[in-house]
mmCIF file of C-alpha atoms in Angstrom:
data_model
loop_
_atom_site.group_PDB
_atom_site.id
_atom_site.type_symbol
_atom_site.label_atom_id
_atom_site.label_comp_id
_atom_site.label_asym_id
_atom_site.label_seq_id
_atom_site.Cartn_x
_atom_site.Cartn_y
_atom_site.Cartn_z
ATOM 1 C CA MET A 1 14.860 10.014 -16.735
ATOM 2 C CA LEU A 2 13.720 13.295 -15.430
ATOM 3 C CA LEU A 3 15.892 14.051 -12.805
ATOM 4 C CA SER A 4 19.751 12.169 -12.654
ATOM 5 C CA VAL A 5 21.972 13.548 -10.411
ATOM 6 C CA GLU A 6 25.730 12.423 -10.938
ATOM 7 C CA GLU A 7 28.665 12.971 -9.169
ATOM 8 C CA LEU A 8 27.795 15.891 -7.673
ATOM 9 C CA THR A 9 29.816 17.466 -5.345
ATOM 10 C CA VAL A 10 29.694 20.884 -3.199
ATOM 11 C CA GLU A 11 32.139 22.817 -1.720
ATOM 12 C CA ALA A 12 32.027 25.869 0.380
ATOM 13 C CA GLY A 13 35.088 26.733 2.301
ATOM 14 C CA GLY A 14 34.319 23.913 5.096
ATOM 15 C CA ARG A 15 37.112 21.213 5.415
ATOM 16 C CA ARG A 16 34.870 18.243 3.893
ATOM 17 C CA PRO A 17 32.215 19.024 1.205
ATOM 18 C CA ILE A 18 28.639 19.933 1.769
ATOM 19 C CA LEU A 19 28.477 17.046 -0.611
ATOM 20 C CA ARG A 20 30.436 14.537 -1.692
ATOM 21 C CA GLU A 21 29.597 12.591 -4.812
ATOM 22 C CA VAL A 22 25.984 12.373 -4.680
ATOM 23 C CA SER A 23 24.346 10.732 -7.402
ATOM 24 C CA LEU A 24 20.274 9.580 -7.695
ATOM 25 C CA THR A 25 17.282 9.560 -9.947
ATOM 26 C CA VAL A 26 13.833 10.558 -10.139
ATOM 27 C CA GLY A 27 11.777 8.764 -12.502
ATOM 28 C CA ARG A 28 8.354 10.020 -13.856
ATOM 29 C CA GLY A 29 5.277 9.369 -11.871
ATOM 30 C CA GLU A 30 7.997 8.124 -9.112
ATOM 31 C CA ILE A 31 8.609 9.597 -5.350
ATOM 32 C CA VAL A 32 12.076 9.334 -4.387
ATOM 33 C CA GLY A 33 13.159 10.130 -0.323
ATOM 34 C CA LEU A 34 15.831 11.654 0.759
ATOM 35 C CA VAL A 35 16.077 10.878 4.731
ATOM 36 C CA GLY A 36 18.873 12.230 7.079
ATOM 37 C CA GLU A 37 19.643 14.623 10.188
ATOM 38 C CA SER A 38 19.830 18.058 9.866
ATOM 39 C CA GLY A 39 23.167 19.143 8.246
ATOM 40 C CA SER A 40 23.596 16.184 6.317
ATOM 41 C CA GLY A 41 23.078 17.922 2.548
ATOM 42 C CA LYS A 42 19.187 17.322 1.920
ATOM 43 C CA SER A 43 18.337 20.797 1.201
ATOM 44 C CA THR A 44 21.409 21.612 -0.706
ATOM 45 C CA ILE A 45 21.071 18.698 -3.143
ATOM 46 C CA ALA A 46 17.228 20.100 -3.750
ATOM 47 C CA ARG A 47 18.372 23.475 -4.344
ATOM 48 C CA SER A 48 21.551 22.278 -6.719
ATOM 49 C CA VAL A 49 18.270 20.683 -9.096
ATOM 50 C CA LEU A 50 17.319 24.903 -8.815
ATOM 51 C CA ARG A 51 20.972 26.283 -9.168
ATOM 52 C CA LEU A 52 19.870 27.768 -5.704
ATOM 53 C CA LEU A 53 23.220 27.658 -4.333
ATOM 54 C CA PRO A 54 25.706 30.575 -3.006
ATOM 55 C CA GLN A 55 28.240 32.079 -5.336
ATOM 56 C CA ARG A 56 31.146 31.352 -3.191
ATOM 57 C CA ALA A 57 30.071 27.816 -3.558
ATOM 58 C CA ARG A 58 32.517 25.282 -5.718
ATOM 59 C CA VAL A 59 30.608 22.769 -7.578
ATOM 60 C CA SER A 60 31.113 19.756 -9.567
ATOM 61 C CA GLY A 61 29.465 16.853 -11.626
ATOM 62 C CA ARG A 62 26.364 17.082 -13.242
ATOM 63 C CA VAL A 63 22.652 17.678 -12.209
ATOM 64 C CA LEU A 64 20.599 16.474 -15.455
ATOM 65 C CA VAL A 65 16.612 17.868 -15.533
ATOM 66 C CA GLU A 66 15.049 15.965 -18.713
ATOM 67 C CA GLY A 67 18.556 15.658 -20.043
ATOM 68 C CA ASP A 68 19.652 19.306 -19.957
ATOM 69 C CA ASP A 69 22.481 19.864 -17.218
ATOM 70 C CA VAL A 70 20.883 22.570 -14.894
ATOM 71 C CA LEU A 71 24.697 23.703 -14.096
ATOM 72 C CA ALA A 72 25.601 24.336 -17.205
ATOM 73 C CA MET A 73 22.567 26.629 -18.240
ATOM 74 C CA GLY A 74 22.505 30.338 -19.251
ATOM 75 C CA PRO A 75 20.109 32.721 -17.766
ATOM 76 C CA GLU A 76 17.422 32.564 -20.109
ATOM 77 C CA ALA A 77 17.136 28.491 -19.807
ATOM 78 C CA LEU A 78 17.568 28.734 -16.168
ATOM 79 C CA ARG A 79 14.763 30.971 -15.861
ATOM 80 C CA GLY A 80 13.177 28.942 -17.914
ATOM 81 C CA LEU A 81 13.944 25.577 -16.093
ATOM 82 C CA ARG A 82 12.523 27.320 -12.393
ATOM 83 C CA SER A 83 8.925 28.748 -14.064
ATOM 84 C CA SER A 84 8.028 26.007 -15.673
ATOM 85 C CA THR A 85 9.795 22.584 -15.410
ATOM 86 C CA VAL A 86 10.397 22.328 -11.659
ATOM 87 C CA SER A 87 8.537 23.868 -8.515
ATOM 88 C CA MET A 88 9.385 23.657 -5.020
ATOM 89 C CA ILE A 89 7.533 23.389 -1.563
ATOM 90 C CA TYR A 90 9.313 24.951 1.276
ATOM 91 C CA GLN A 91 8.997 23.815 4.904
ATOM 92 C CA ASP A 92 7.032 26.591 6.235
ATOM 93 C CA PRO A 93 4.202 27.861 4.006
ATOM 94 C CA ARG A 94 4.036 31.565 6.224
ATOM 95 C CA SER A 95 7.930 31.621 4.991
ATOM 96 C CA SER A 96 6.804 31.426 1.326
ATOM 97 C CA LEU A 97 3.913 34.537 1.310
ATOM 98 C CA ASN A 98 4.355 37.666 2.090
ATOM 99 C CA PRO A 99 2.020 38.293 4.862
ATOM 100 C CA VAL A 100 0.908 41.903 3.488
ATOM 101 C CA ARG A 101 -0.661 40.343 0.259
ATOM 102 C CA ARG A 102 -3.529 38.692 -0.523
ATOM 103 C CA ILE A 103 -3.389 34.910 -1.373
ATOM 104 C CA GLY A 104 -4.515 35.807 -4.783
ATOM 105 C CA ASP A 105 -1.856 37.842 -5.554
ATOM 106 C CA PHE A 106 0.420 35.183 -4.746
ATOM 107 C CA LEU A 107 -1.123 32.916 -6.726
ATOM 108 C CA THR A 108 -1.541 34.670 -9.893
ATOM 109 C CA GLU A 109 1.768 36.983 -9.761
ATOM 110 C CA ARG A 110 3.777 34.592 -11.617
ATOM 111 C CA MET A 111 1.402 33.353 -14.164
ATOM 112 C CA VAL A 112 0.718 36.800 -14.996
ATOM 113 C CA HIS A 113 4.489 38.162 -14.825
ATOM 114 C CA THR A 114 6.488 35.005 -15.703
ATOM 115 C CA LEU A 115 4.102 33.110 -18.306
ATOM 116 C CA GLY A 116 2.562 36.296 -19.304
ATOM 117 C CA ARG A 117 -0.946 34.688 -19.023
ATOM 118 C CA PRO A 118 -4.123 37.328 -19.262
ATOM 119 C CA LYS A 119 -5.046 38.170 -15.062
ATOM 120 C CA ALA A 120 -8.319 36.978 -15.310
ATOM 121 C CA GLN A 121 -7.086 33.528 -17.045
ATOM 122 C CA ALA A 122 -4.637 33.357 -14.358
ATOM 123 C CA ARG A 123 -7.528 33.831 -11.895
ATOM 124 C CA ALA A 124 -9.743 31.299 -13.495
ATOM 125 C CA THR A 125 -6.253 28.862 -12.810
ATOM 126 C CA ALA A 126 -5.498 29.863 -8.985
ATOM 127 C CA LEU A 127 -9.383 29.479 -8.368
ATOM 128 C CA GLU A 128 -9.389 25.417 -10.671
ATOM 129 C CA LEU A 129 -5.617 24.721 -8.451
ATOM 130 C CA LEU A 130 -7.172 26.192 -5.191
ATOM 131 C CA ALA A 131 -10.474 23.187 -6.088
ATOM 132 C CA ALA A 132 -7.848 20.894 -6.961
ATOM 133 C CA VAL A 133 -5.763 20.944 -3.578
ATOM 134 C CA GLY A 134 -9.232 20.311 -1.873
ATOM 135 C CA MET A 135 -9.461 24.243 -0.358
ATOM 136 C CA ARG A 136 -12.922 25.120 0.362
ATOM 137 C CA ASP A 137 -14.632 28.187 -0.922
ATOM 138 C CA PRO A 138 -11.665 29.090 -3.339
ATOM 139 C CA GLU A 139 -13.263 32.937 -3.947
ATOM 140 C CA ALA A 140 -13.316 33.821 -0.171
ATOM 141 C CA ARG A 141 -9.623 32.154 -0.354
ATOM 142 C CA LEU A 142 -8.045 34.512 -3.336
ATOM 143 C CA ARG A 143 -9.272 37.400 -0.749
ATOM 144 C CA GLN A 144 -7.827 36.417 2.058
ATOM 145 C CA TYR A 145 -4.156 37.513 3.723
ATOM 146 C CA PRO A 146 -1.814 34.561 4.932
ATOM 147 C CA HIS A 147 -2.314 35.061 8.590
ATOM 148 C CA GLU A 148 -6.405 34.220 8.279
ATOM 149 C CA LEU A 149 -5.619 30.828 6.849
ATOM 150 C CA SER A 150 -4.395 27.819 8.635
ATOM 151 C CA GLY A 151 -1.122 26.228 8.699
ATOM 152 C CA GLY A 152 -2.988 23.051 6.876
ATOM 153 C CA MET A 153 -4.635 25.472 4.554
ATOM 154 C CA LEU A 154 -1.723 27.595 3.457
ATOM 155 C CA GLN A 155 0.318 24.660 2.905
ATOM 156 C CA ARG A 156 -2.612 23.517 -0.021
ATOM 157 C CA VAL A 157 -2.002 27.068 -1.370
ATOM 158 C CA VAL A 158 2.016 26.694 -1.630
ATOM 159 C CA VAL A 159 1.261 23.320 -3.340
ATOM 160 C CA ALA A 160 -1.572 25.179 -5.567
ATOM 161 C CA ALA A 161 1.306 27.870 -6.035
ATOM 162 C CA ALA A 162 3.806 24.712 -7.298
ATOM 163 C CA LEU A 163 1.424 23.189 -9.592
ATOM 164 C CA ALA A 164 0.652 26.479 -11.142
ATOM 165 C CA ALA A 165 3.124 26.438 -13.763
ATOM 166 C CA GLY A 166 2.386 22.348 -14.659
ATOM 167 C CA PRO A 167 6.087 21.356 -13.359
ATOM 168 C CA SER A 168 7.149 17.919 -14.393
ATOM 169 C CA LEU A 169 9.352 17.605 -11.272
ATOM 170 C CA LEU A 170 8.176 18.708 -7.507
ATOM 171 C CA LEU A 171 10.800 18.744 -4.650
ATOM 172 C CA ALA A 172 9.187 18.694 -1.109
ATOM 173 C CA ASP A 173 11.456 20.071 1.372
ATOM 174 C CA GLU A 174 10.510 18.991 4.599
ATOM 175 C CA ALA A 175 6.416 19.801 3.477
ATOM 176 C CA THR A 176 5.247 18.539 6.355
ATOM 177 C CA SER A 177 7.456 18.978 9.220
ATOM 178 C CA ALA A 178 5.889 21.735 10.309
ATOM 179 C CA LEU A 179 2.211 20.599 10.287
ATOM 180 C CA ASP A 180 0.249 18.513 13.397
ATOM 181 C CA VAL A 181 -0.030 14.786 12.230
ATOM 182 C CA THR A 182 -3.861 15.401 11.186
ATOM 183 C CA THR A 183 -2.814 17.880 8.875
ATOM 184 C CA GLN A 184 0.375 16.163 7.682
ATOM 185 C CA ALA A 185 -1.631 12.728 6.656
ATOM 186 C CA GLU A 186 -4.022 15.194 4.654
ATOM 187 C CA THR A 187 -1.210 16.676 3.171
ATOM 188 C CA LEU A 188 0.867 13.617 2.199
ATOM 189 C CA ALA A 189 -2.683 12.385 1.182
ATOM 190 C CA LEU A 190 -2.700 15.620 -0.964
ATOM 191 C CA LEU A 191 0.237 15.207 -2.498
ATOM 192 C CA ARG A 192 0.287 11.267 -3.230
ATOM 193 C CA ARG A 193 -2.934 12.697 -5.308
ATOM 194 C CA VAL A 194 -1.807 15.372 -7.018
ATOM 195 C CA GLN A 195 1.378 13.376 -7.871
ATOM 196 C CA ALA A 196 -0.340 10.454 -9.459
ATOM 197 C CA GLU A 197 -2.901 12.211 -11.145
ATOM 198 C CA ARG A 198 -0.289 14.253 -13.071
ATOM 199 C CA GLY A 199 2.476 12.045 -13.363
ATOM 200 C CA LEU A 200 4.491 13.792 -11.975
ATOM 201 C CA GLY A 201 8.223 13.098 -10.559
ATOM 202 C CA MET A 202 8.693 14.247 -6.592
ATOM 203 C CA LEU A 203 12.089 14.067 -4.433
ATOM 204 C CA PHE A 204 10.530 13.761 -1.155
ATOM 205 C CA ILE A 205 13.011 15.245 2.077
ATOM 206 C CA THR A 206 12.207 14.176 5.348
ATOM 207 C CA HIS A 207 13.961 13.568 8.611
ATOM 208 C CA ASP A 208 11.489 10.833 9.557
ATOM 209 C CA LEU A 209 12.546 7.432 8.036
ATOM 210 C CA HIS A 210 9.130 5.542 9.074
ATOM 211 C CA LEU A 211 7.273 8.843 7.166
ATOM 212 C CA ALA A 212 9.591 7.840 3.739
ATOM 213 C CA ALA A 213 9.125 4.549 4.248
ATOM 214 C CA ALA A 214 5.562 4.777 3.804
ATOM 215 C CA PHE A 215 5.207 7.626 1.351
ATOM 216 C CA CYS A 216 8.254 6.969 -1.168
ATOM 217 C CA ASP A 217 9.065 4.102 -3.750
ATOM 218 C CA ARG A 218 12.453 4.764 -3.065
ATOM 219 C CA VAL A 219 14.904 5.967 -0.195
ATOM 220 C CA HIS A 220 18.331 7.410 -0.035
ATOM 221 C CA VAL A 221 19.866 8.185 3.622
ATOM 222 C CA LEU A 222 22.153 10.796 3.644
ATOM 223 C CA TYR A 223 24.791 11.287 6.038
ATOM 224 C CA ALA A 224 27.014 14.245 6.073
ATOM 225 C CA GLY A 225 27.211 14.784 2.737
ATOM 226 C CA THR A 226 26.945 11.243 1.524
ATOM 227 C CA ILE A 227 24.369 9.039 0.711
ATOM 228 C CA VAL A 228 25.240 6.018 2.762
ATOM 229 C CA GLU A 229 22.387 3.730 1.571
ATOM 230 C CA SER A 230 20.078 3.228 -1.540
ATOM 231 C CA ARG A 231 17.047 0.823 -1.328
ATOM 232 C CA PRO A 232 13.639 0.566 -2.002
ATOM 233 C CA ALA A 233 11.484 1.906 0.448
ATOM 234 C CA LYS A 234 9.672 -0.860 2.092
ATOM 235 C CA GLU A 235 12.710 -3.083 1.834
ATOM 236 C CA LEU A 236 15.093 -0.284 3.794
ATOM 237 C CA PHE A 237 11.928 -0.136 6.362
ATOM 238 C CA ALA A 238 12.076 -3.958 6.950
ATOM 239 C CA ASP A 239 15.844 -4.705 6.553
ATOM 240 C CA PRO A 240 17.907 -1.917 7.292
ATOM 241 C CA ARG A 241 21.903 -2.489 6.189
ATOM 242 C CA HIS A 242 24.028 0.552 7.289
ATOM 243 C CA PRO A 243 24.221 1.081 11.102
ATOM 244 C CA TYR A 244 22.979 4.689 10.693
ATOM 245 C CA THR A 245 19.575 3.375 9.216
ATOM 246 C CA GLN A 246 19.817 1.046 12.031
ATOM 247 C CA GLY A 247 20.133 3.974 14.026
ATOM 248 C CA LEU A 248 17.705 6.370 12.367
ATOM 249 C CA LEU A 249 15.279 2.961 13.300
ATOM 250 C CA ALA A 250 15.914 2.417 16.444
ATOM 251 C CA CYS A 251 15.200 5.942 17.933
ATOM 252 C CA THR A 252 12.031 6.390 16.419
ATOM 253 C CA PRO A 253 9.421 5.656 18.885
ATOM 254 C CA ASP A 254 6.869 2.394 17.515
ATOM 255 C CA LEU A 255 3.533 1.715 20.073
ATOM 256 C CA GLY A 256 3.943 -1.560 18.760
ATOM 257 C CA ASP A 257 7.803 -1.879 20.318
ATOM 258 C CA PRO A 258 8.382 -2.026 24.359
ATOM 259 C CA ARG A 259 11.697 -1.343 24.092
ATOM 260 C CA PRO A 260 13.345 2.226 25.214
ATOM 261 C CA ILE A 261 14.249 4.444 22.747
ATOM 262 C CA ARG A 262 18.190 3.875 21.629
ATOM 263 C CA PRO A 263 19.265 7.186 20.162
ATOM 264 C CA VAL A 264 22.331 7.375 18.147
ATOM 265 C CA PRO A 265 25.433 8.228 20.171
ATOM 266 C CA GLY A 266 27.411 11.408 19.283
ATOM 267 C CA ARG A 267 26.532 14.200 17.682
ATOM 268 C CA PRO A 268 26.143 15.230 13.671
ATOM 269 C CA PRO A 269 29.710 16.479 11.734
ATOM 270 C CA SER A 270 29.972 19.691 11.016
ATOM 271 C CA LEU A 271 31.728 21.372 8.020
ATOM 272 C CA ASP A 272 35.120 21.749 9.990
ATOM 273 C CA ASP A 273 34.862 18.109 10.305
ATOM 274 C CA ALA A 274 37.085 16.397 8.048
ATOM 275 C CA PHE A 275 37.402 12.380 7.471
ATOM 276 C CA ASP A 276 39.717 10.155 6.105
ATOM 277 C CA GLY A 277 37.482 6.982 6.296
ATOM 278 C CA CYS A 278 33.890 6.512 6.700
ATOM 279 C CA PRO A 279 31.534 9.642 7.991
ATOM 280 C CA PHE A 280 29.808 7.814 10.431
ATOM 281 C CA ALA A 281 32.609 5.876 12.547
ATOM 282 C CA PRO A 282 33.038 8.122 15.110
ATOM 283 C CA ARG A 283 29.415 7.171 16.064
ATOM 284 C CA CYS A 284 29.049 3.930 14.776
ATOM 285 C CA PRO A 285 29.267 0.763 17.364
ATOM 286 C CA HIS A 286 30.549 -1.471 15.241
ATOM 287 C CA ALA A 287 33.354 0.645 13.963
ATOM 288 C CA THR A 288 36.954 -0.735 13.944
ATOM 289 C CA GLY A 289 40.809 0.650 12.354
ATOM 290 C CA ARG A 290 39.479 0.004 8.857
ATOM 291 C CA CYS A 291 36.514 2.613 9.405
ATOM 292 C CA GLU A 292 38.250 4.924 10.507
ATOM 293 C CA SER A 293 41.466 5.453 7.611
ATOM 294 C CA ALA A 294 39.367 3.721 4.502
ATOM 295 C CA ARG A 295 35.904 5.512 2.850
ATOM 296 C CA PRO A 296 34.091 2.401 2.043
ATOM 297 C CA GLU A 297 32.542 1.851 -1.324
ATOM 298 C CA PRO A 298 28.883 1.018 -2.053
ATOM 299 C CA VAL A 299 28.007 -2.869 -1.753
ATOM 300 C CA THR A 300 25.190 -4.514 -3.360
ATOM 301 C CA ALA A 301 22.695 -4.476 -0.602
ATOM 302 C CA GLY A 302 18.826 -6.154 -1.526
ATOM 303 C CA GLY A 303 17.588 -4.146 -3.931
ATOM 304 C CA GLY A 304 20.161 -1.460 -3.458
ATOM 305 C CA ALA A 305 23.471 -0.728 -2.074
ATOM 306 C CA ALA A 306 24.841 0.696 1.485
ATOM 307 C CA ALA A 307 28.569 1.778 2.102
ATOM 308 C CA CYS A 308 29.900 0.070 5.002
ATOM 309 C CA HIS A 309 32.944 -1.756 5.456
ATOM 310 C CA LEU A 310 30.976 -4.586 7.295
ATOM 311 C CA LEU A 311 29.019 -5.267 4.435
ATOM 312 C CA GLU A 312 32.232 -5.984 2.464
ATOM 313 C CA PRO A 313 32.789 -9.495 1.254
#
């Protein structure tokens, strides 16, 4: 297995953990989605794979990349993981680039200083990568600054940078949420093509359940640092079992459905909110006294599982 997260728990001083006993896998050539509201812990999972967590964070469990435990790695092994095995694509491409440095400097810096490639070879690789991600006139783009490129072009640049070291795993953290609909579709098509051509595994993070269902092979729904439902994408979209998953779908606009949008009541919990039972119970229309006092265990649901007392025999 390319990526295996086992019982990962991350605490940072709040009354409840940021992540609580999260387990998931990503195989080679597979796209696995993480869906949930802001603050659910999606980005923390991705950062845990690269061990980019605050020093004060208390972490337990295991994060295995190609069989090696990231949480137990020494400095040299961790540097190798970050520079060649795993790459991350962030939400806002402009925040990933230095505004006073040219695109060519951004693309070649890691290849020269981390991977030890000659400058001429690094430049040639950068041109090949820009062409591979569909950038027109790559030679001219290398000489430009970030402010001279559109959002869609910058997204192609950061995808090219993520591929520069030939990683086996891509972490896409809300990589399309800052883009307009047309550019988003182009970027998704680009990611799908690159992933298929290179046989990469991908952890795709988004708040859009419809997008995850269309783009991913499997989807994990995250709430308050806990995975509440894990299913094959098409199955999850067609027949959601957990009330939170149902709520996410109900509050998404659908041009073919005349019914009004039904928002999930209440607000997402903060780290100061502690739970003895199901974390979704305060917002769930089907909650009972047991939901508030006992944490549900995952119950088999179709091709996956959902953690809800309503599904228990």
